[in-house]
Short mmCIF file of C-alpha atoms and ligand atoms in Angstrom, two decimals:
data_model
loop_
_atom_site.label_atom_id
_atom_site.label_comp_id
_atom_site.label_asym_id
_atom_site.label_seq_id
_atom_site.Cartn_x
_atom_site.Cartn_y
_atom_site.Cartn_z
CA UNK A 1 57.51 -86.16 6.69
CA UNK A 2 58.77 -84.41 10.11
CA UNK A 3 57.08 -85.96 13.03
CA UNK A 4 57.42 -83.10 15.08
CA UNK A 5 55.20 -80.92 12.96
CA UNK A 6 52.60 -83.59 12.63
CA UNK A 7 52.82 -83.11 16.64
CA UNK A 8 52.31 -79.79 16.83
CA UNK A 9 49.60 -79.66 14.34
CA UNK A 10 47.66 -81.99 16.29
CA UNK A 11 48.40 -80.06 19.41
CA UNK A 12 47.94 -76.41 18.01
CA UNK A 13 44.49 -77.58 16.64
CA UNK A 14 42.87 -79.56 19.65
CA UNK A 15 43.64 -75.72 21.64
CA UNK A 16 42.02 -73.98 18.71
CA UNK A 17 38.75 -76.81 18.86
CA UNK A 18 39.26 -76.19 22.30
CA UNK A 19 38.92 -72.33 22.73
CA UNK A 20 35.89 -72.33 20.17
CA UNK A 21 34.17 -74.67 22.24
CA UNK A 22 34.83 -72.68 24.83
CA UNK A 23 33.14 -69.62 23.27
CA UNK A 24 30.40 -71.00 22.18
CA UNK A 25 29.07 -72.10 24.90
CA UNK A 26 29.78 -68.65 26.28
CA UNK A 27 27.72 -67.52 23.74
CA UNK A 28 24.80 -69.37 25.00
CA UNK A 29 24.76 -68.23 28.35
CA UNK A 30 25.46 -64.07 27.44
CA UNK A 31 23.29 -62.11 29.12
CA UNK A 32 20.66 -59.33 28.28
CA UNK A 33 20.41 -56.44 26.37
CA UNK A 34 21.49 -53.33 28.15
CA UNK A 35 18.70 -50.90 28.64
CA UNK A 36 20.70 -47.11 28.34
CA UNK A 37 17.62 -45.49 29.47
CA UNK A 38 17.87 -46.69 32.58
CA UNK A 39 21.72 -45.45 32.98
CA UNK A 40 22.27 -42.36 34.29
CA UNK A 41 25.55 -41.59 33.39
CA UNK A 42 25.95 -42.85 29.95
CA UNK A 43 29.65 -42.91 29.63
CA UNK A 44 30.64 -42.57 26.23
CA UNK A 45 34.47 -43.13 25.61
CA UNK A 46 36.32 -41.27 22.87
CA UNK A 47 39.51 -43.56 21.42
CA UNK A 48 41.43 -41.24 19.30
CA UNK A 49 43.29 -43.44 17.34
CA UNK A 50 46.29 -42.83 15.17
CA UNK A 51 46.97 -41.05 11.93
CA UNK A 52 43.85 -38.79 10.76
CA UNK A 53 42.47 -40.10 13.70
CA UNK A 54 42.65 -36.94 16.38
CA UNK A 55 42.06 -34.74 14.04
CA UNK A 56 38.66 -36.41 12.72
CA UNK A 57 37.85 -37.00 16.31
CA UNK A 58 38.27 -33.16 17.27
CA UNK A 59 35.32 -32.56 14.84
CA UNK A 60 33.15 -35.69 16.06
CA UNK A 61 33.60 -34.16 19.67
CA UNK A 62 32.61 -30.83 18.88
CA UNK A 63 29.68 -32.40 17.16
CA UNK A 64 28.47 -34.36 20.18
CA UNK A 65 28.94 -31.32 22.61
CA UNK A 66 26.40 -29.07 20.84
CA UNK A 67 24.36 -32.34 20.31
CA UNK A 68 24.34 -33.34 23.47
CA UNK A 69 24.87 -30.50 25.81
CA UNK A 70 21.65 -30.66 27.46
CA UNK A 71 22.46 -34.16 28.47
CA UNK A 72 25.98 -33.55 29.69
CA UNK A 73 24.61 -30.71 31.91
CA UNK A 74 22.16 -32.78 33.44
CA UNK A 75 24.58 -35.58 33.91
CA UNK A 76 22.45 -37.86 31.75
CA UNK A 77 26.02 -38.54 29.57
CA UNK A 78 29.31 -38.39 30.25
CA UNK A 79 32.66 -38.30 28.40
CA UNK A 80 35.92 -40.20 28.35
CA UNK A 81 39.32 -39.61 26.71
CA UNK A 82 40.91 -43.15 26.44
CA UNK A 83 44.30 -42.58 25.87
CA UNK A 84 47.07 -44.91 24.96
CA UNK A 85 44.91 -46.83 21.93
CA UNK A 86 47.72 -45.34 19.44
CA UNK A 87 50.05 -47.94 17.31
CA UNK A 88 53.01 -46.50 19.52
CA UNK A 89 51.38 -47.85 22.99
CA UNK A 90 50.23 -50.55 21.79
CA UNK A 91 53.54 -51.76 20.16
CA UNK A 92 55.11 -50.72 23.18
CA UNK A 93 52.91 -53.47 25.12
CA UNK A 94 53.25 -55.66 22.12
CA UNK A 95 49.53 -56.30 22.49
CA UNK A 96 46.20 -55.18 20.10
CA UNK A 97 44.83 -53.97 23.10
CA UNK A 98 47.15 -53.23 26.33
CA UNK A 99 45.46 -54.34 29.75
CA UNK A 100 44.85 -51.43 31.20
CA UNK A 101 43.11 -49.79 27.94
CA UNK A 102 40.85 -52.58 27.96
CA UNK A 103 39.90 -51.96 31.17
CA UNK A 104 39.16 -48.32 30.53
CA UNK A 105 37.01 -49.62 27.40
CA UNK A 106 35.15 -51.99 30.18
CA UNK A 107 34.07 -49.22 32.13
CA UNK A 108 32.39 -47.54 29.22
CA UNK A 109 28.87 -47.94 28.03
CA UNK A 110 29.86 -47.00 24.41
CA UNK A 111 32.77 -46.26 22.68
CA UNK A 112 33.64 -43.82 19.69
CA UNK A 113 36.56 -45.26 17.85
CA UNK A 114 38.91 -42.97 15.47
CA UNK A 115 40.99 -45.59 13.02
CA UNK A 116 43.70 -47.01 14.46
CA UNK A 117 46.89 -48.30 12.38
CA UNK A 118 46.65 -52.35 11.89
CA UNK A 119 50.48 -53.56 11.61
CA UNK A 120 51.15 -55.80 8.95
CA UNK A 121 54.21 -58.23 8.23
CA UNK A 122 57.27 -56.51 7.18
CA UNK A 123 56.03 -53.17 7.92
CA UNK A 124 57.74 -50.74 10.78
CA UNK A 125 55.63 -51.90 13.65
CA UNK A 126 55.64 -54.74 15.28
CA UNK A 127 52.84 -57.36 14.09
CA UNK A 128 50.58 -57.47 16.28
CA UNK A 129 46.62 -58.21 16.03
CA UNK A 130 44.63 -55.47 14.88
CA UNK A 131 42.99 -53.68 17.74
CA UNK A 132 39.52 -53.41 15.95
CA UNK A 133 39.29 -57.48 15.51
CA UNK A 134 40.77 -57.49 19.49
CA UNK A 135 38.11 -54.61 20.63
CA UNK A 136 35.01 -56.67 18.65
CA UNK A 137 36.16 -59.59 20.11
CA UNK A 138 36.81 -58.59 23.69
CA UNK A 139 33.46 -56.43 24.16
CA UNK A 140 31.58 -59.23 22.24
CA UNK A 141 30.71 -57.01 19.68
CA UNK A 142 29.32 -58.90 17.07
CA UNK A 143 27.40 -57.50 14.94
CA UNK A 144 28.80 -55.07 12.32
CA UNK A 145 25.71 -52.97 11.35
CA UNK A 146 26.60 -50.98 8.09
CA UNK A 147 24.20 -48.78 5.95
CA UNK A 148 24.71 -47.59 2.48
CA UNK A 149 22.27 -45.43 0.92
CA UNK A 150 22.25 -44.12 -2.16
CA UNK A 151 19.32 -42.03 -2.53
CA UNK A 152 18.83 -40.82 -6.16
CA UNK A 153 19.18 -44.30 -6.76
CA UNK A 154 16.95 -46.43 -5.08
CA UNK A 155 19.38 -47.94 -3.03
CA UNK A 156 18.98 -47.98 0.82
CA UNK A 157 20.94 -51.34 2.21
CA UNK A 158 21.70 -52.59 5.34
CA UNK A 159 24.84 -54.57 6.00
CA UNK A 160 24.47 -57.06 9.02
CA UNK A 161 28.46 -58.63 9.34
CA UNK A 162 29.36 -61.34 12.06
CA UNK A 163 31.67 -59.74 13.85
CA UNK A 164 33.46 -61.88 15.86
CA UNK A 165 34.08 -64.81 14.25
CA UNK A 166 34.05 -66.34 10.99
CA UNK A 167 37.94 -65.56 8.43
CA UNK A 168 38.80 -63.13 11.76
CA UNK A 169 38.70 -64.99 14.79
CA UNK A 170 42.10 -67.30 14.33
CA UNK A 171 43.35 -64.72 12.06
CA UNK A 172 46.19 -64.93 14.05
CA UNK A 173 46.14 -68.22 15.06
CA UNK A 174 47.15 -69.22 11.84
CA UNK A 175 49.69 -72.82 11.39
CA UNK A 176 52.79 -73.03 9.58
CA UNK A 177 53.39 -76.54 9.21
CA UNK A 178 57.24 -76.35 8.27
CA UNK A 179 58.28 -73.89 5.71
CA UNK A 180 56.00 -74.32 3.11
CA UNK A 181 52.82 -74.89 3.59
CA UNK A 182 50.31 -72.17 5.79
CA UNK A 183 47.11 -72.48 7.29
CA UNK A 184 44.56 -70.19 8.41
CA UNK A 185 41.27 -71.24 10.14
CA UNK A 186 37.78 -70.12 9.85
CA UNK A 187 35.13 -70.80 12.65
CA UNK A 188 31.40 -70.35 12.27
CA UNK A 189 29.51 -71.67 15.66
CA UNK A 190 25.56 -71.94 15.80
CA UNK A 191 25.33 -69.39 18.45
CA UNK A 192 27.18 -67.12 16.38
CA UNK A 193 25.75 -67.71 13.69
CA UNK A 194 21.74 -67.06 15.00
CA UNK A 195 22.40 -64.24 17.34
CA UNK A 196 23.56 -62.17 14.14
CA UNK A 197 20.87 -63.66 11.90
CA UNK A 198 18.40 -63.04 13.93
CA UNK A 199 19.18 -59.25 14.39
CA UNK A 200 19.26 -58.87 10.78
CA UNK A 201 15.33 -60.42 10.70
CA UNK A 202 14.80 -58.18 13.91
CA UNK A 203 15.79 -55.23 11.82
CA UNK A 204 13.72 -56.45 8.99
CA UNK A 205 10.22 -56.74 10.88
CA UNK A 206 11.18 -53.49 12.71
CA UNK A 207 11.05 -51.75 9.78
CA UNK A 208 8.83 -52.98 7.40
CA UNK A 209 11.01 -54.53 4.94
CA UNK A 210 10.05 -58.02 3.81
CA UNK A 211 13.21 -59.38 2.23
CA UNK A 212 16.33 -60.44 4.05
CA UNK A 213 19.75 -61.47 1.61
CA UNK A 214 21.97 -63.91 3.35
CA UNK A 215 25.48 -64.28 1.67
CA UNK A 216 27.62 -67.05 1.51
CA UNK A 217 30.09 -69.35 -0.22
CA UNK A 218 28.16 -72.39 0.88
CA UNK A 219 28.80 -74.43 -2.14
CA UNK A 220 32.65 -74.02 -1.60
CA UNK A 221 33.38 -73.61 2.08
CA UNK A 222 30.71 -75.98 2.74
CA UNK A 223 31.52 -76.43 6.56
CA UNK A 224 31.33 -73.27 8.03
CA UNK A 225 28.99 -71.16 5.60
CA UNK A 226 27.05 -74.01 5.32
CA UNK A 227 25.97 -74.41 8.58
CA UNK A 228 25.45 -70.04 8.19
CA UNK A 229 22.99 -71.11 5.63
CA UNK A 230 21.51 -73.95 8.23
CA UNK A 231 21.02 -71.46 11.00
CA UNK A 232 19.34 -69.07 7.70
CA UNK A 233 16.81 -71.49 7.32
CA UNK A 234 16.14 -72.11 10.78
CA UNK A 235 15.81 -68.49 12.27
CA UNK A 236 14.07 -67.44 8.77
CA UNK A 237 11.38 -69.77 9.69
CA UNK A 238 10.10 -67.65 12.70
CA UNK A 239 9.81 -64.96 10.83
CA UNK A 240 6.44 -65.67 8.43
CA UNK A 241 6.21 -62.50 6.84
CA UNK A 242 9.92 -61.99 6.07
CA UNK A 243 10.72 -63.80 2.74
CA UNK A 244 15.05 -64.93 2.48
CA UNK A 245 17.05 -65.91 -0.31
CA UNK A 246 20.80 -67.05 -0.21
CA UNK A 247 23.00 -65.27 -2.74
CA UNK A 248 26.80 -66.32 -2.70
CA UNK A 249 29.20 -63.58 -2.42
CA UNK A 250 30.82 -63.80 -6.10
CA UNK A 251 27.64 -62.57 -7.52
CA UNK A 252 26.39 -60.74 -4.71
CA UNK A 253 29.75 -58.60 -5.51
CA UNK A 254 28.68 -57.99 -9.18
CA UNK A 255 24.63 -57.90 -9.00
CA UNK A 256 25.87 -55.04 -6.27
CA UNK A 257 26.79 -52.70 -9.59
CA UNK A 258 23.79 -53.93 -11.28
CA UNK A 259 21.23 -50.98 -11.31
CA UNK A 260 18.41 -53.27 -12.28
CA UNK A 261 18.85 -55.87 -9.71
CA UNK A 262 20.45 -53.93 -6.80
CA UNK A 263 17.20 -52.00 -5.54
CA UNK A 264 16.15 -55.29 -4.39
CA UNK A 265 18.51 -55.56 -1.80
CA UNK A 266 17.64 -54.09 1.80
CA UNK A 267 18.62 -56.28 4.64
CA UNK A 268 22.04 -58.28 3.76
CA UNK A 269 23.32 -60.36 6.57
CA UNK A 270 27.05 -62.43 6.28
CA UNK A 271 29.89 -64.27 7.78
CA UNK A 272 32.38 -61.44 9.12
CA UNK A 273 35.02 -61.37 5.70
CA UNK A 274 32.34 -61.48 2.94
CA UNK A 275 31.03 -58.30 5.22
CA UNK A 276 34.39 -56.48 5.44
CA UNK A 277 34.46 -56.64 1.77
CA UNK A 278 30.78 -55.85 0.10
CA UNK A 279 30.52 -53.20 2.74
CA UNK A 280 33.64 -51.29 1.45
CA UNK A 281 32.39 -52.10 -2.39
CA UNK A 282 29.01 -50.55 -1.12
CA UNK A 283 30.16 -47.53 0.67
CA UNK A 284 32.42 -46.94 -2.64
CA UNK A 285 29.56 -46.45 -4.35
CA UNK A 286 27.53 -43.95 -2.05
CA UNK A 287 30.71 -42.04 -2.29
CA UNK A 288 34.05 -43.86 -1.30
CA UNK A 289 34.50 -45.65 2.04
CA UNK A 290 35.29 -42.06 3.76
CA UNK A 291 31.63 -41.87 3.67
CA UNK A 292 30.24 -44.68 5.92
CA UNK A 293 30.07 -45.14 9.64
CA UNK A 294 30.25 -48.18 11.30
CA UNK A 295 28.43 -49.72 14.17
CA UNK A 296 29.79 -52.46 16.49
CA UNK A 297 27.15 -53.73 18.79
CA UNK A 298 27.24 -56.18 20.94
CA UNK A 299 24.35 -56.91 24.23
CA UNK A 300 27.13 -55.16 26.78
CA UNK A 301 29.09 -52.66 24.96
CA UNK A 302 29.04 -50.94 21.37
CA UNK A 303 31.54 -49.19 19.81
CA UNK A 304 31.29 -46.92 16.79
CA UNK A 305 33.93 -45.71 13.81
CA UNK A 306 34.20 -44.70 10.35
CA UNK A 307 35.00 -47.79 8.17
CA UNK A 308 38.32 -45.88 6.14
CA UNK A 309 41.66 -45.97 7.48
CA UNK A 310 44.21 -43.80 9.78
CA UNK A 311 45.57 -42.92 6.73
CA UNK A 312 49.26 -41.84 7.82
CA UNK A 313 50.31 -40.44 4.52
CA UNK A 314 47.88 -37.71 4.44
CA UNK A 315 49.33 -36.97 7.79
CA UNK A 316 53.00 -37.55 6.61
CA UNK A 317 52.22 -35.16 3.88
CA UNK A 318 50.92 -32.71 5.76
CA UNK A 319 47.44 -32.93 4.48
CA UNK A 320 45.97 -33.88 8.04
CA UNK A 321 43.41 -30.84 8.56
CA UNK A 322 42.10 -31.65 5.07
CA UNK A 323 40.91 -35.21 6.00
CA UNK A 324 37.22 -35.64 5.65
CA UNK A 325 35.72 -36.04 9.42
CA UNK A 326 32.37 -37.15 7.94
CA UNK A 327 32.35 -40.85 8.45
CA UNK A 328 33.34 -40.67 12.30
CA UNK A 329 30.45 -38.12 12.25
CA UNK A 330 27.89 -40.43 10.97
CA UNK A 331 29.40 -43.24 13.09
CA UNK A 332 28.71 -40.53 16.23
CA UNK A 333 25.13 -40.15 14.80
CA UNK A 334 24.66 -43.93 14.85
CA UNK A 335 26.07 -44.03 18.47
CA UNK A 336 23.24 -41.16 19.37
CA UNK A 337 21.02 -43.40 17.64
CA UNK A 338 21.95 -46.94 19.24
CA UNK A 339 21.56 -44.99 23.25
CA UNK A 340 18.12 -44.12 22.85
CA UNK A 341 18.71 -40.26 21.53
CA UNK A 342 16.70 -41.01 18.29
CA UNK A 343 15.72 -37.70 17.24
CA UNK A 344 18.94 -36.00 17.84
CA UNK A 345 20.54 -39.01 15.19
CA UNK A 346 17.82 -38.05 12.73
CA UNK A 347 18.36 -34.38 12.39
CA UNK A 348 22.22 -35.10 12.41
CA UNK A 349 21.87 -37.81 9.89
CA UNK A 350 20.09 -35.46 8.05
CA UNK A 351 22.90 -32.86 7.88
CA UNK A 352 25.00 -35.11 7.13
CA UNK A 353 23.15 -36.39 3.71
CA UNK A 354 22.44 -32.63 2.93
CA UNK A 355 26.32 -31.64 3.40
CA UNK A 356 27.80 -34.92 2.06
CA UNK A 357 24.80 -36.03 -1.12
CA UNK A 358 22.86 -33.16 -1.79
CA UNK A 359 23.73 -29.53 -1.53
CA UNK A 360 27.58 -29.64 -1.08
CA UNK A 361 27.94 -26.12 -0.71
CA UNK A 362 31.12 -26.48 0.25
CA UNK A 363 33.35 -29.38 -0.74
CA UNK A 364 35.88 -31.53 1.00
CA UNK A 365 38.66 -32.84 -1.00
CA UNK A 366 41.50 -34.70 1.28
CA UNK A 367 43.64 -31.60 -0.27
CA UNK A 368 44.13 -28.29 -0.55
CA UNK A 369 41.43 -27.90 -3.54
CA UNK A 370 38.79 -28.20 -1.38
CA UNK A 371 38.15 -26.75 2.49
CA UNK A 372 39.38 -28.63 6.09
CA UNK A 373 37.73 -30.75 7.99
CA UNK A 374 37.11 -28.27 10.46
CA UNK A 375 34.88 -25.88 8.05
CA UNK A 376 32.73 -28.92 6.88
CA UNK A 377 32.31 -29.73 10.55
CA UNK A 378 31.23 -25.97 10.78
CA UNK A 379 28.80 -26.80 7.80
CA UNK A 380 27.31 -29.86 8.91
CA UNK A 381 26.98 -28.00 12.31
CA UNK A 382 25.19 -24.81 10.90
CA UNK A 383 22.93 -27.31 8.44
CA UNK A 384 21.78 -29.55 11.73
CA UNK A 385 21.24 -26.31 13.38
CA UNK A 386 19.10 -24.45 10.57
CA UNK A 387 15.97 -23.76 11.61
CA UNK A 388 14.38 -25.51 7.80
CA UNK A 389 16.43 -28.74 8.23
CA UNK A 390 13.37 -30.63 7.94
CA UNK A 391 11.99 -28.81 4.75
CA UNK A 392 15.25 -28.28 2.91
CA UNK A 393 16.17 -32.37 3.39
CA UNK A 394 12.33 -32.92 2.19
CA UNK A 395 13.23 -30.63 -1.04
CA UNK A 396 16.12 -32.35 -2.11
CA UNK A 397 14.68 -36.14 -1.51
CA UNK A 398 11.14 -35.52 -2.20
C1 LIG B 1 36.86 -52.78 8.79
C2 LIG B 1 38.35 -52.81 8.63
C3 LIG B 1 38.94 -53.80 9.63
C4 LIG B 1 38.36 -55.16 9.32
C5 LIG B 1 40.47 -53.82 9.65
C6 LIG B 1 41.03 -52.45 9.96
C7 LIG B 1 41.02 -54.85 10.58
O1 LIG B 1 38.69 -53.13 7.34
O2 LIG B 1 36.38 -52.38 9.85
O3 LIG B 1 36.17 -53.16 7.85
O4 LIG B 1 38.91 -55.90 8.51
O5 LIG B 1 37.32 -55.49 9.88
MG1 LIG B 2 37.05 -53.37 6.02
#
């Protein structure tokens, strides 16, 4: 056995221990909510992202400038371009995020965020940390809220990922202790751990909803998801009327496809991988993961995108204006939503399930078979702006 890498492992863990410690104590001392109506202006920054990503953001813009044109007249909200979050930049820097973008994110109340290419070994850029994990993790964004709804089937969930931590936060921190054996680590701190539970029970009493599902793999990684499951039982506690079960994620992933069972799901709540995965399975199922919008919120700073890739091929193939600028939509409906403009979000979220679920009067394909993002922006736009938005969504959900 080589010395040396006994050495290093010892050394390259204490920092890791180290830095968690660090940030969990952090954690304790984070500060309040921010109250947006008291801001005046809201600055909402647009990050266009690579790939797809201009193009779907073109449509999200035009959306939030009819939205919120009132608003931007008055002052009340205010836009930013933030340029230089594209793969080339940021390789350039050879960092997720490069300095000075971050800073530009800082001095943003909220952030829309088009998809953004995340490098991988052996491909042509340079493999670096993705800047979604870097932006969630520099803003403090930790919670990754996530509805699915399926409405002609009962099923209306809400995802509740950690964010921060968890599979992701050493995901590049990882050990290679000589040339065979790799390690990865996976951190779950208390503080973590309660701040996203207890939004998920938050959510739960908010609205009326009685059951919360908390997924884990506690009787495998017993460490990490076990104390999840500790901090479960402890925060579930101050909640009386607000009944919990633990489900582990293997099943969770099949009762999900189980039409019987799955209605009983409404509030799910889970360590940051299990999230990234059921929440693509779920958004697959209302309609492929084009479909959902994403929110990142943290007590500082949120950020909102759609939860699908940049998708370079359909640019490389010259599909580009076909791609689908739904998702990004929603995810700018959930931003409208999150800043205190809660009727605007409604009759846009409406539009959206009218356009994307119900009447489909026009259809978006990714291809030439069906029309470009542009005219389903127009769509959505002209269906928000109908004067029988209310009545036509209450005829097609009853
Ligand atoms: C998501 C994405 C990201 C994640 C990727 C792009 C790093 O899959 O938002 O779910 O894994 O969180
Ligand atoms: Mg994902």
């Amino acid at each position: 056995m080589d010395k040396n890498i006994l050495e290093q492992a010892q050394q390259h863990f204490a920092e890791l221990v180290k830095s968690q410690i660090e940030r969990s104590e952090k954690m304790k001392s984070a500060l309040d909510w921010i109250d947006y109506s008291t801001l005046k202006p809201i600055i909402i920054g647009f990050c266009w992202g690579d790939g797809i990503g201009p193009i779907i953001s073109r449509e999200a813009e035009r959306v939030l400038n009819v939205v919120l044109k009132d608003e931007i007249n008055n002052g009340k909200v205010q836009f930013r371009t933030i340029e230089g979050l594209t793969i080339e930049n940021r390789a350039a820097h050879m960092k997720a995020i490069p300095d000075d973008v971050l800073q530009e994110l800082k001095a943003c109340h909220v952030i829309l965020k088009a998809p953004t290419t995340t490098p991988e070994k052996g491909g042509p850029y340079p493999n670096i940390e993705s800047a979604n994990v870097a932006m969630r993790r520099e803003l403090d964004l930790f919670a990754n809220v996530r509805p699915v709804k399926i409405p002609g089937e009962g099923v209306d969930w809400v995802f509740f990922r950690e964010n921060t931590e968890g599979a992701y936060i050493l995901g590049s921190k990882g050990f290679m202790a000589g040339d065979d054996v790799a390690f990865d680590f996976k951190v779950i701190t208390r503080p973590g751990a309660e701040r996203i539970l207890r939004m998920a029970f938050d959510f739960a009493r908010k609205n009326g909803i009685n059951t919360v599902t908390v997924v884990t793999k506690a009787n495998v990684v017993k460490t990490t998801d076990g104390l999840f499951l500790e901090m479960a039982e402890r925060v579930g506690k101050e909640y009386p009327g607000i009944k919990w079960e633990g489900w582990y994620i293997d099943i969770m992933t099949a009762k999900l496809i189980d039409p019987k069972r799955r209605t009983q799901f409404r509030v799910l709540v889970m360590p940051n991988l299990y999230g990234d995965i059921l929440t693509d399975e779920a958004a697959e199922m209302q309609g492929g993961v084009g479909t959902a919008g994403s929110a990142n919120i943290g007590k500082r700073y949120a950020m909102f995108e759609a939860i699908h890739g940049s998708a370079p091929r359909m640019v490389e193939e010259g599909r580009g204006k076909y791609a689908d600028p739904s998702s990004l939509i929603k995810a700018a409906g959930m931003m409208l939503n999150h800043i205190g403009f809660v009727d605007k979000a409604d009759k846009l979220g409406k539009a959206l399930e009218i356009c994307t679920q119900f009447e489909k009067k026009v259809k978006i394909t990714g291809r030439d078979t069906g029309v470009t993002g542009r005219e389903f922006c127009d769509y959505i736009l002209e269906t928000m702006q109908s004067p029988d938005l209310q009545e036509k969504y209450i005829s097609f959900t009853g």
